[in-house]
Amino acid sequence: MASFAQASPLLRRSAPRLAREFFTCRQCLQKAPVKRTSGLRSLRFNSTTRSSSSSSSPSSILRSPSPLDSLSKTINGKTSKAPRFPETSDKAVAYWLLGSAASVYGIVVFGGLTRLTESGLSITEWRPVTGSLPPLSANEWTSEFAKYQSSPEFKQLNPHMTLPEFKKIYYMEWGHRLWGRLVGVTFLLPAAYFVSRRKVSLPMAAKLAGISGLIGFQGIIGWWMVKSGLKDDLFAPGSHPRVSQYRLTAHLGTAFVCYTAMVWNGLSVLRENRLLSNLTSAEKELSALRSPALRTLRRSVGGLAVLVFVTVLSGGLVAGLDAGLIYNDFPYMGVGLTPPASELFSDFYSRRADGSDIWWRNMLENPSTVQLDHRILATTTFSAIMALWAYTRLGRGMRPLMTPAARKGVLGVVHLVSLQVVLGISTLWYLVPVPLAAAHQAGALALLTGVVVLGSRVWVPTRAARLVAERLARGAAHRKGGAGPRSAGVERAMSTKT
């Protein structure tokens, strides 16, 4: 009680002062005449000032941060708004993108199995929502089988198919479509969550929107492809019912583009976070990547990715035309390395009287020419990868510039292309068995993955490099700005002691 009695006069004296300083309108203070205050008050209520003067003006009081300053600025709307999107995307986004890419990889392989087992035309309708469930009763199965019996494939190829046999191919196509729906749902919903929670940067949000649109477009292409196998007027004369090789190639190519976008952006997010976690090592790594000697390597990797993708499209034409079932030998095609010219550019495939379309139609519709094109592209891809490996190992000044990750990337691509060549030749020799053909399609996507991973290791990340430079500049400016006040304080302390 005695201590409280002693402290009460001090509290009574400080209460009016607190009220005047903390609960007075700032505009009134600006208009009020300048009042002289003691040095003690200036020290007590404006501790952030570094002036040794014993007086403080209202302007100096306004400069001092008080607990109510932030509240008043918030009410007046003067506080700076936080950015809607962060500079970098969260690592969880990268892991989700790579997981989505793995799902797309699986559906590409399963789609190849669906085509090889001739199950793709078993469902003759496209019902994106109601088709999620298979037939659940005997009547529903009978109805679906009746629809298939009216299709050209049943009439020409499977007139003796029974209902149990139909169920097998139906479940293959239904599983493929269901997997496609799952790919869409597991991408769209997390993408909306990450964007709404501001866990992605603004450029990444735009990329996610583009990939989402690509997934929806892929579903439309899939039905457009299946529809081509359900109409007699779309078949070439004398051919059996099958989907258009053009639409099949478009469906396959879109899947590869979607997969590549997921892998590339996932790796970019991980690389960006890694570089920004250690700015010093990031600056050294980026400086090494900017070396003019690596420019040829980066361009070669980019060209190699295009070459692999074009070879994949050529393989789609081979699959659509069943061109792998002819000339089952390698490297010869018949008695020579190539079929006769009259077979490669036959007038049978020309649809114009003047024959002006004979070249491109044979390149895209003649099974012999399409297989030869695929052989040439595959051989070119293998030779280009081996040449790139030799360049990184034997090129002048290249060995010291190659990082361990880049060297492993090149070696991985060499292994993948070697495996792919073995799978391709084996598929041809053994008349396209389902396991080998599916493995060959999976190997094509694996090879493209290896090239993309290699590109992420040798390419200069423009946005990440800009963020690293900005943060280094801010850090340098902060250190330079912080040196002034500290040195000035030391000088004042020394002058006070003297």
Coordinates of C-alpha atoms in Angstrom, one line a residue:
M1 CA 0.0 0.0 0.0
A2 CA 2.8 2.4 0.8
S3 CA 4.4 1.7 -2.6
F4 CA 1.1 2.3 -4.3
A5 CA 0.7 5.6 -2.4
Q6 CA 4.1 6.7 -3.5
A7 CA 3.4 5.8 -7.1
S8 CA 0.0 7.4 -7.3
P9 CA 1.2 11.0 -7.7
L10 CA 3.4 9.9 -10.5
L11 CA 0.5 8.2 -12.2
R12 CA -1.7 11.3 -11.8
R13 CA 1.0 13.5 -13.3
S14 CA 1.5 11.1 -16.3
A15 CA -2.2 10.5 -17.0
P16 CA -2.9 13.9 -18.6
R17 CA 0.3 13.7 -20.6
L18 CA -0.7 10.2 -22.0
A19 CA -4.1 11.5 -22.9
R20 CA -2.7 14.5 -24.7
E21 CA -0.1 12.5 -26.6
F22 CA -2.1 9.4 -27.6
F23 CA -5.6 10.6 -27.9
T24 CA -5.2 14.0 -29.6
C25 CA -6.3 14.5 -33.3
R26 CA -3.2 14.6 -35.5
Q27 CA -4.7 17.4 -37.7
C28 CA -5.2 19.5 -34.5
L29 CA -1.6 19.0 -33.6
Q30 CA -0.5 20.2 -37.0
K31 CA -2.5 23.4 -36.6
A32 CA -1.5 23.9 -33.0
P33 CA 1.3 26.4 -32.2
V34 CA 4.7 24.9 -31.4
K35 CA 5.1 24.1 -27.8
R36 CA 8.4 23.6 -26.1
T37 CA 8.7 20.3 -24.3
S38 CA 11.3 19.0 -22.0
G39 CA 14.1 16.7 -23.1
L40 CA 12.7 14.0 -20.8
R41 CA 9.4 14.0 -22.6
S42 CA 11.1 13.9 -26.0
L43 CA 13.1 11.0 -24.8
R44 CA 10.1 9.2 -23.3
F45 CA 7.6 9.6 -26.1
N46 CA 9.9 9.9 -29.1
S47 CA 12.6 7.3 -28.4
T48 CA 13.2 6.5 -32.0
T49 CA 14.6 10.0 -32.8
R50 CA 18.3 10.4 -32.8
S51 CA 18.4 14.1 -32.2
S52 CA 20.1 15.3 -29.0
S53 CA 18.0 18.5 -28.9
S54 CA 16.0 19.0 -25.7
S55 CA 12.9 20.3 -27.5
S56 CA 10.4 18.4 -29.8
S57 CA 7.9 19.8 -32.2
P58 CA 4.5 18.4 -33.3
S59 CA 6.1 17.3 -36.5
S60 CA 8.6 15.2 -34.6
I61 CA 5.9 13.6 -32.6
L62 CA 4.1 12.7 -35.9
R63 CA 7.2 11.0 -37.1
S64 CA 7.4 8.7 -34.1
P65 CA 5.7 5.4 -34.4
S66 CA 3.0 5.0 -31.9
P67 CA 0.6 2.1 -31.2
L68 CA -2.3 4.0 -32.7
D69 CA -0.5 5.1 -35.9
S70 CA -1.0 1.8 -37.7
L71 CA -4.7 1.7 -36.6
S72 CA -5.4 5.2 -37.9
K73 CA -3.6 4.5 -41.2
T74 CA -5.7 1.4 -41.6
I75 CA -8.9 3.2 -40.9
N76 CA -8.0 6.0 -43.4
G77 CA -6.9 3.4 -46.0
K78 CA -3.4 4.7 -46.2
T79 CA -1.6 1.5 -45.5
S80 CA 0.0 -0.2 -48.4
K81 CA -1.8 -3.3 -49.6
A82 CA -0.1 -6.6 -49.6
P83 CA 0.5 -8.1 -53.0
R84 CA -2.3 -10.4 -54.2
F85 CA 0.2 -13.1 -55.3
P86 CA 3.6 -13.9 -53.8
E87 CA 6.8 -13.7 -55.7
T88 CA 7.4 -17.4 -55.6
S89 CA 5.1 -20.4 -55.6
D90 CA 5.0 -22.8 -52.7
K91 CA 6.9 -26.1 -52.9
A92 CA 3.6 -28.0 -52.4
V93 CA 2.5 -26.7 -55.8
A94 CA 5.6 -28.3 -57.4
Y95 CA 5.0 -31.7 -55.8
W96 CA 1.3 -31.5 -56.8
L97 CA 2.3 -30.7 -60.4
L98 CA 4.7 -33.6 -60.6
G99 CA 2.1 -35.9 -59.1
S100 CA -0.4 -34.8 -61.7
A101 CA 2.2 -35.4 -64.4
A102 CA 2.7 -39.0 -63.1
S103 CA -1.1 -39.5 -63.4
V104 CA -1.0 -38.2 -67.0
Y105 CA 1.9 -40.6 -67.7
G106 CA -0.2 -43.5 -66.4
I107 CA -3.2 -42.6 -68.5
V108 CA -1.1 -42.3 -71.6
V109 CA 0.2 -45.8 -71.1
F110 CA -3.3 -47.1 -70.3
G111 CA -4.7 -45.3 -73.4
G112 CA -2.1 -47.2 -75.5
L113 CA -3.3 -50.5 -74.0
T114 CA -6.9 -49.5 -74.8
R115 CA -6.0 -48.9 -78.4
L116 CA -3.9 -52.1 -78.7
T117 CA -6.7 -54.3 -77.3
E118 CA -9.2 -52.6 -79.7
S119 CA -11.4 -51.4 -76.8
G120 CA -11.6 -47.8 -77.7
L121 CA -14.8 -48.1 -79.8
S122 CA -16.8 -50.2 -77.3
I123 CA -18.6 -47.1 -75.8
T124 CA -20.5 -45.4 -78.5
E125 CA -21.7 -42.3 -76.5
W126 CA -20.0 -39.5 -74.8
R127 CA -21.5 -38.7 -71.4
P128 CA -19.0 -36.7 -69.3
V129 CA -21.1 -36.8 -66.1
T130 CA -23.6 -39.7 -66.3
G131 CA -21.1 -41.9 -68.0
S132 CA -18.9 -42.1 -64.8
L133 CA -20.7 -45.3 -63.7
P134 CA -20.6 -48.5 -65.7
P135 CA -23.8 -50.5 -66.4
L136 CA -25.1 -51.9 -63.1
S137 CA -27.9 -54.2 -64.2
A138 CA -28.4 -56.9 -66.8
N139 CA -30.8 -54.6 -68.8
E140 CA -28.2 -51.8 -68.9
W141 CA -25.5 -54.2 -70.1
T142 CA -27.9 -55.5 -72.8
S143 CA -28.6 -51.9 -73.9
E144 CA -24.9 -51.0 -74.1
F145 CA -24.2 -54.2 -76.1
A146 CA -27.0 -53.4 -78.5
K147 CA -25.5 -50.0 -79.2
Y148 CA -22.1 -51.6 -79.9
Q149 CA -23.7 -54.2 -82.2
S150 CA -24.9 -51.3 -84.4
S151 CA -21.4 -50.0 -84.8
P152 CA -19.2 -50.7 -87.9
E153 CA -16.5 -52.4 -85.7
F154 CA -18.9 -55.1 -84.5
K155 CA -20.4 -55.7 -88.0
Q156 CA -17.1 -56.0 -89.7
L157 CA -14.6 -57.3 -87.1
N158 CA -16.5 -58.8 -84.1
P159 CA -19.8 -60.2 -85.4
H160 CA -19.5 -63.2 -83.1
M161 CA -18.6 -61.4 -79.9
T162 CA -20.5 -62.4 -76.8
L163 CA -21.6 -60.2 -73.9
P164 CA -18.8 -61.4 -71.5
E165 CA -16.3 -60.6 -74.2
F166 CA -17.9 -57.2 -74.7
K167 CA -17.7 -56.5 -71.0
K168 CA -13.9 -56.9 -71.1
I169 CA -13.3 -54.2 -73.8
Y170 CA -16.0 -52.0 -72.3
Y171 CA -14.3 -51.9 -68.9
M172 CA -11.0 -51.0 -70.6
E173 CA -12.5 -48.0 -72.4
W174 CA -14.6 -47.0 -69.3
G175 CA -11.5 -47.2 -67.1
H176 CA -9.6 -44.9 -69.5
R177 CA -12.4 -42.4 -69.5
L178 CA -12.8 -42.5 -65.7
W179 CA -9.0 -42.0 -65.3
G180 CA -9.4 -38.9 -67.6
R181 CA -12.1 -37.5 -65.3
L182 CA -9.9 -38.1 -62.3
V183 CA -7.0 -36.3 -63.9
G184 CA -9.3 -33.3 -64.5
V185 CA -10.8 -33.2 -61.0
T186 CA -7.4 -33.8 -59.2
F187 CA -6.0 -30.9 -61.2
L188 CA -8.8 -28.3 -61.3
L189 CA -9.7 -28.4 -57.6
P190 CA -6.2 -28.2 -56.2
A191 CA -5.4 -25.5 -58.7
A192 CA -8.4 -23.4 -57.6
Y193 CA -7.3 -23.9 -54.0
F194 CA -3.7 -22.8 -54.5
V195 CA -4.7 -19.8 -56.5
S196 CA -7.4 -18.7 -54.0
R197 CA -5.0 -19.2 -51.0
R198 CA -2.3 -17.2 -52.9
K199 CA 0.2 -20.0 -52.8
V200 CA 1.3 -19.5 -56.4
S201 CA 2.8 -16.5 -58.2
L202 CA 0.8 -14.6 -60.7
P203 CA 2.6 -16.1 -63.8
M204 CA 2.2 -19.6 -62.3
A205 CA -1.6 -18.9 -61.8
A206 CA -1.9 -18.1 -65.5
K207 CA 0.0 -21.3 -66.4
L208 CA -2.3 -23.4 -64.2
A209 CA -5.3 -21.9 -66.0
G210 CA -3.7 -22.8 -69.3
I211 CA -3.1 -26.4 -68.3
S212 CA -6.7 -26.7 -66.9
G213 CA -8.0 -25.5 -70.3
L214 CA -5.7 -28.0 -72.0
I215 CA -7.1 -30.9 -69.9
G216 CA -10.7 -30.0 -70.9
F217 CA -9.7 -29.7 -74.5
Q218 CA -8.1 -33.1 -74.3
G219 CA -11.4 -34.6 -73.3
I220 CA -13.1 -33.1 -76.3
I221 CA -10.4 -34.3 -78.7
G222 CA -10.7 -37.8 -77.2
W223 CA -14.4 -38.0 -78.1
W224 CA -13.7 -36.4 -81.5
M225 CA -11.2 -39.2 -82.1
V226 CA -13.6 -42.0 -81.0
K227 CA -16.4 -40.5 -83.1
S228 CA -14.3 -41.0 -86.2
G229 CA -14.4 -44.7 -85.7
L230 CA -18.1 -44.9 -85.5
K231 CA -19.0 -43.7 -89.0
D232 CA -18.5 -45.6 -92.2
D233 CA -18.0 -42.5 -94.3
L234 CA -14.7 -41.6 -92.5
F235 CA -13.0 -44.9 -93.4
A236 CA -10.6 -45.2 -96.2
P237 CA -11.7 -47.5 -99.0
G238 CA -11.0 -51.1 -98.2
S239 CA -9.9 -50.4 -94.6
H240 CA -11.4 -51.9 -91.5
P241 CA -13.1 -49.7 -88.8
R242 CA -10.6 -47.6 -86.8
V243 CA -10.2 -44.1 -85.6
S244 CA -8.6 -41.4 -87.8
Q245 CA -4.9 -41.4 -87.6
Y246 CA -5.0 -37.6 -87.6
R247 CA -7.3 -37.4 -84.6
L248 CA -5.3 -40.1 -82.8
T249 CA -2.1 -38.2 -83.3
A250 CA -3.8 -35.0 -82.1
H251 CA -5.0 -36.8 -79.0
L252 CA -1.6 -38.2 -78.3
G253 CA 0.2 -35.0 -78.9
T254 CA -2.1 -33.0 -76.6
A255 CA -1.5 -35.5 -73.8
F256 CA 2.3 -35.1 -74.3
V257 CA 2.1 -31.3 -74.2
C258 CA 0.0 -31.4 -71.1
Y259 CA 2.4 -33.8 -69.4
T260 CA 5.4 -31.7 -70.4
A261 CA 3.8 -28.5 -69.1
M262 CA 3.2 -30.1 -65.7
V263 CA 6.8 -31.5 -65.4
W264 CA 8.5 -28.3 -66.6
N265 CA 6.5 -26.0 -64.3
G266 CA 6.9 -28.4 -61.3
L267 CA 10.7 -28.5 -61.8
S268 CA 10.8 -24.7 -62.3
V269 CA 9.1 -24.1 -58.9
L270 CA 11.5 -26.4 -57.2
R271 CA 14.5 -24.8 -58.9
E272 CA 13.2 -21.3 -58.1
N273 CA 12.8 -22.1 -54.4
R274 CA 16.2 -23.7 -54.3
L275 CA 18.0 -20.7 -55.8
L276 CA 16.2 -18.2 -53.6
S277 CA 17.1 -20.2 -50.5
N278 CA 20.8 -19.5 -51.0
L279 CA 21.4 -16.3 -52.9
T280 CA 25.2 -16.5 -52.9
S281 CA 25.4 -20.0 -54.4
A282 CA 22.5 -19.0 -56.8
E283 CA 24.5 -16.1 -58.1
K284 CA 27.4 -18.3 -58.9
E285 CA 25.3 -21.0 -60.5
L286 CA 23.4 -18.5 -62.7
S287 CA 26.7 -16.8 -63.7
A288 CA 28.1 -20.2 -64.8
L289 CA 24.9 -20.9 -66.8
R290 CA 25.1 -17.6 -68.6
S291 CA 28.5 -18.6 -70.1
P292 CA 28.5 -18.2 -73.9
A293 CA 30.0 -21.6 -74.2
L294 CA 26.8 -23.2 -73.0
R295 CA 24.6 -21.4 -75.5
T296 CA 25.1 -24.1 -78.1
L297 CA 24.2 -26.8 -75.5
R298 CA 21.0 -25.1 -74.5
R299 CA 19.9 -24.7 -78.1
S300 CA 20.7 -28.3 -78.9
V301 CA 18.6 -29.5 -75.9
G302 CA 15.7 -27.3 -77.1
G303 CA 16.0 -28.7 -80.7
L304 CA 16.3 -32.2 -79.3
A305 CA 13.0 -31.8 -77.4
V306 CA 11.3 -30.7 -80.6
L307 CA 12.8 -33.7 -82.5
V308 CA 11.6 -36.1 -79.8
F309 CA 8.1 -34.7 -79.9
V310 CA 7.9 -34.8 -83.7
T311 CA 9.0 -38.5 -83.6
V312 CA 6.3 -39.2 -81.1
L313 CA 3.7 -37.6 -83.5
S314 CA 5.1 -39.8 -86.3
G315 CA 4.6 -42.8 -84.0
G316 CA 1.0 -41.8 -83.5
L317 CA 0.5 -42.0 -87.3
V318 CA 2.1 -45.4 -87.3
A319 CA -0.3 -46.6 -84.6
G320 CA -3.3 -45.1 -86.3
L321 CA -2.6 -46.8 -89.6
D322 CA -1.3 -50.1 -88.1
A323 CA 1.8 -49.5 -90.0
G324 CA 3.9 -51.5 -87.6
L325 CA 2.3 -54.7 -89.0
I326 CA 4.2 -54.4 -92.3
Y327 CA 7.9 -54.7 -93.0
N328 CA 8.7 -56.4 -89.7
D329 CA 12.4 -56.3 -90.1
F330 CA 15.2 -53.8 -89.3
P331 CA 17.1 -52.1 -90.8
Y332 CA 15.7 -53.4 -94.0
M333 CA 12.3 -52.9 -95.5
G334 CA 11.9 -55.8 -97.9
V335 CA 14.9 -56.3 -100.1
G336 CA 16.4 -52.9 -99.4
L337 CA 16.7 -50.1 -96.8
T338 CA 13.5 -48.5 -98.3
P339 CA 10.5 -49.8 -100.2
P340 CA 10.3 -49.0 -104.0
A341 CA 9.5 -45.4 -104.9
S342 CA 6.3 -46.5 -106.6
E343 CA 5.1 -47.8 -103.3
L344 CA 6.2 -44.9 -101.2
F345 CA 4.4 -42.4 -103.4
S346 CA 1.5 -44.3 -104.8
D347 CA -1.3 -42.7 -106.8
F348 CA -3.8 -44.7 -104.8
Y349 CA -3.7 -42.2 -102.0
S350 CA -4.1 -39.1 -104.2
R351 CA -7.6 -37.6 -104.2
R352 CA -7.0 -34.9 -106.9
A353 CA -7.1 -35.4 -110.6
D354 CA -3.8 -33.5 -111.1
G355 CA -2.0 -35.5 -108.3
S356 CA -1.0 -32.4 -106.5
D357 CA -1.6 -34.0 -103.1
I358 CA 0.3 -37.2 -103.8
W359 CA 3.3 -36.2 -101.7
W360 CA 1.7 -35.1 -98.4
R361 CA -1.0 -37.7 -98.5
N362 CA 1.5 -40.5 -98.9
M363 CA 3.6 -39.0 -96.1
L364 CA 0.5 -39.1 -93.8
E365 CA -1.7 -41.9 -95.1
N366 CA 0.5 -44.5 -96.8
P367 CA 1.5 -47.1 -94.1
S368 CA 4.8 -47.8 -95.9
T369 CA 5.8 -44.2 -96.1
V370 CA 4.7 -43.4 -92.6
Q371 CA 6.8 -46.3 -91.2
L372 CA 9.8 -45.2 -93.2
D373 CA 9.3 -41.6 -91.9
H374 CA 9.2 -42.9 -88.3
R375 CA 12.4 -45.0 -88.8
I376 CA 14.2 -42.0 -90.2
L377 CA 13.1 -39.7 -87.3
A378 CA 13.9 -42.3 -84.7
T379 CA 17.4 -42.9 -86.1
T380 CA 17.9 -39.1 -86.3
T381 CA 16.9 -38.7 -82.7
F382 CA 19.3 -41.4 -81.5
S383 CA 22.1 -40.0 -83.6
A384 CA 21.4 -36.4 -82.2
I385 CA 21.5 -37.6 -78.6
M386 CA 24.7 -39.5 -79.1
A387 CA 26.2 -36.5 -80.8
L388 CA 25.1 -34.3 -77.9
W389 CA 26.7 -36.7 -75.4
A390 CA 30.0 -36.6 -77.4
Y391 CA 29.9 -32.8 -77.5
T392 CA 29.5 -32.5 -73.7
R393 CA 32.4 -35.0 -73.2
L394 CA 34.8 -34.0 -75.9
G395 CA 33.9 -30.4 -76.8
R396 CA 36.5 -27.8 -76.2
G397 CA 36.0 -26.3 -72.7
M398 CA 32.7 -28.1 -72.2
R399 CA 33.7 -30.6 -69.5
P400 CA 34.6 -28.0 -66.8
L401 CA 31.3 -26.1 -67.5
M402 CA 29.1 -29.1 -67.1
T403 CA 27.6 -29.3 -63.6
P404 CA 27.2 -32.8 -62.0
A405 CA 23.4 -32.5 -62.5
A406 CA 23.8 -31.6 -66.2
R407 CA 26.2 -34.5 -66.8
K408 CA 23.8 -36.9 -65.1
G409 CA 21.0 -35.5 -67.2
V410 CA 22.9 -36.1 -70.5
L411 CA 23.8 -39.6 -69.5
G412 CA 20.2 -40.4 -68.5
V413 CA 18.9 -39.3 -71.9
V414 CA 21.5 -41.6 -73.5
H415 CA 20.3 -44.5 -71.5
L416 CA 16.6 -43.8 -72.2
V417 CA 17.1 -43.4 -76.0
S418 CA 19.1 -46.7 -76.1
L419 CA 16.2 -48.5 -74.3
Q420 CA 13.7 -46.9 -76.6
V421 CA 15.5 -48.1 -79.7
V422 CA 15.6 -51.6 -78.4
L423 CA 11.9 -51.5 -77.6
G424 CA 11.0 -50.1 -81.0
I425 CA 13.0 -52.7 -82.9
S426 CA 11.6 -55.5 -80.7
T427 CA 8.1 -54.3 -81.3
L428 CA 8.6 -54.4 -85.0
W429 CA 10.3 -57.8 -85.1
Y430 CA 7.6 -59.5 -83.0
L431 CA 4.6 -58.1 -84.9
V432 CA 3.5 -55.5 -82.3
P433 CA 2.7 -57.6 -79.2
V434 CA 0.7 -55.6 -76.7
P435 CA 3.3 -55.6 -73.8
L436 CA 6.1 -54.4 -76.1
A437 CA 4.0 -51.9 -77.9
A438 CA 2.8 -50.4 -74.6
A439 CA 6.3 -50.3 -73.3
H440 CA 7.5 -48.6 -76.4
Q441 CA 4.9 -45.9 -76.0
A442 CA 5.8 -45.5 -72.3
G443 CA 9.5 -45.3 -73.4
A444 CA 8.7 -42.4 -75.7
L445 CA 7.2 -40.4 -72.9
A446 CA 10.1 -41.3 -70.6
L447 CA 12.6 -40.1 -73.2
L448 CA 10.8 -36.8 -73.5
T449 CA 10.8 -36.5 -69.7
G450 CA 14.6 -37.0 -69.7
V451 CA 15.1 -34.3 -72.2
V452 CA 12.8 -31.9 -70.3
V453 CA 14.8 -32.6 -67.0
L454 CA 18.0 -32.0 -68.9
G455 CA 16.7 -28.7 -70.2
S456 CA 15.7 -27.6 -66.7
R457 CA 19.3 -28.1 -65.6
V458 CA 21.0 -26.2 -68.3
W459 CA 18.4 -23.5 -69.1
V460 CA 18.8 -20.1 -67.5
P461 CA 15.6 -19.5 -65.4
T462 CA 14.9 -15.9 -66.4
R463 CA 12.3 -15.1 -63.7
A464 CA 14.3 -16.8 -60.9
A465 CA 17.4 -14.9 -62.0
R466 CA 15.6 -11.6 -61.8
L467 CA 14.3 -12.4 -58.3
V468 CA 17.8 -13.4 -57.2
A469 CA 19.2 -10.1 -58.5
E470 CA 16.5 -8.1 -56.9
R471 CA 17.0 -9.7 -53.5
L472 CA 20.7 -9.3 -53.7
A473 CA 20.3 -5.6 -54.6
R474 CA 17.9 -5.1 -51.7
G475 CA 20.3 -6.8 -49.3
A476 CA 23.2 -4.6 -50.5
A477 CA 21.1 -1.5 -50.1
H478 CA 20.0 -2.5 -46.6
R479 CA 23.5 -3.1 -45.5
K480 CA 24.7 0.1 -47.0
G481 CA 21.8 2.1 -45.4
G482 CA 22.4 0.5 -42.0
A483 CA 26.0 1.5 -41.8
G484 CA 25.3 5.2 -41.6
P485 CA 23.2 5.5 -38.4
R486 CA 25.5 3.0 -36.6
S487 CA 28.7 5.0 -37.4
A488 CA 26.9 8.3 -36.5
G489 CA 25.9 6.8 -33.1
V490 CA 29.5 5.7 -32.4
E491 CA 30.7 9.2 -33.2
R492 CA 28.2 10.8 -30.9
A493 CA 29.1 8.4 -28.1
M494 CA 32.8 9.2 -28.5
S495 CA 32.2 12.9 -28.5
T496 CA 30.1 12.6 -25.3
K497 CA 32.9 10.7 -23.5
T498 CA 35.5 13.4 -24.5

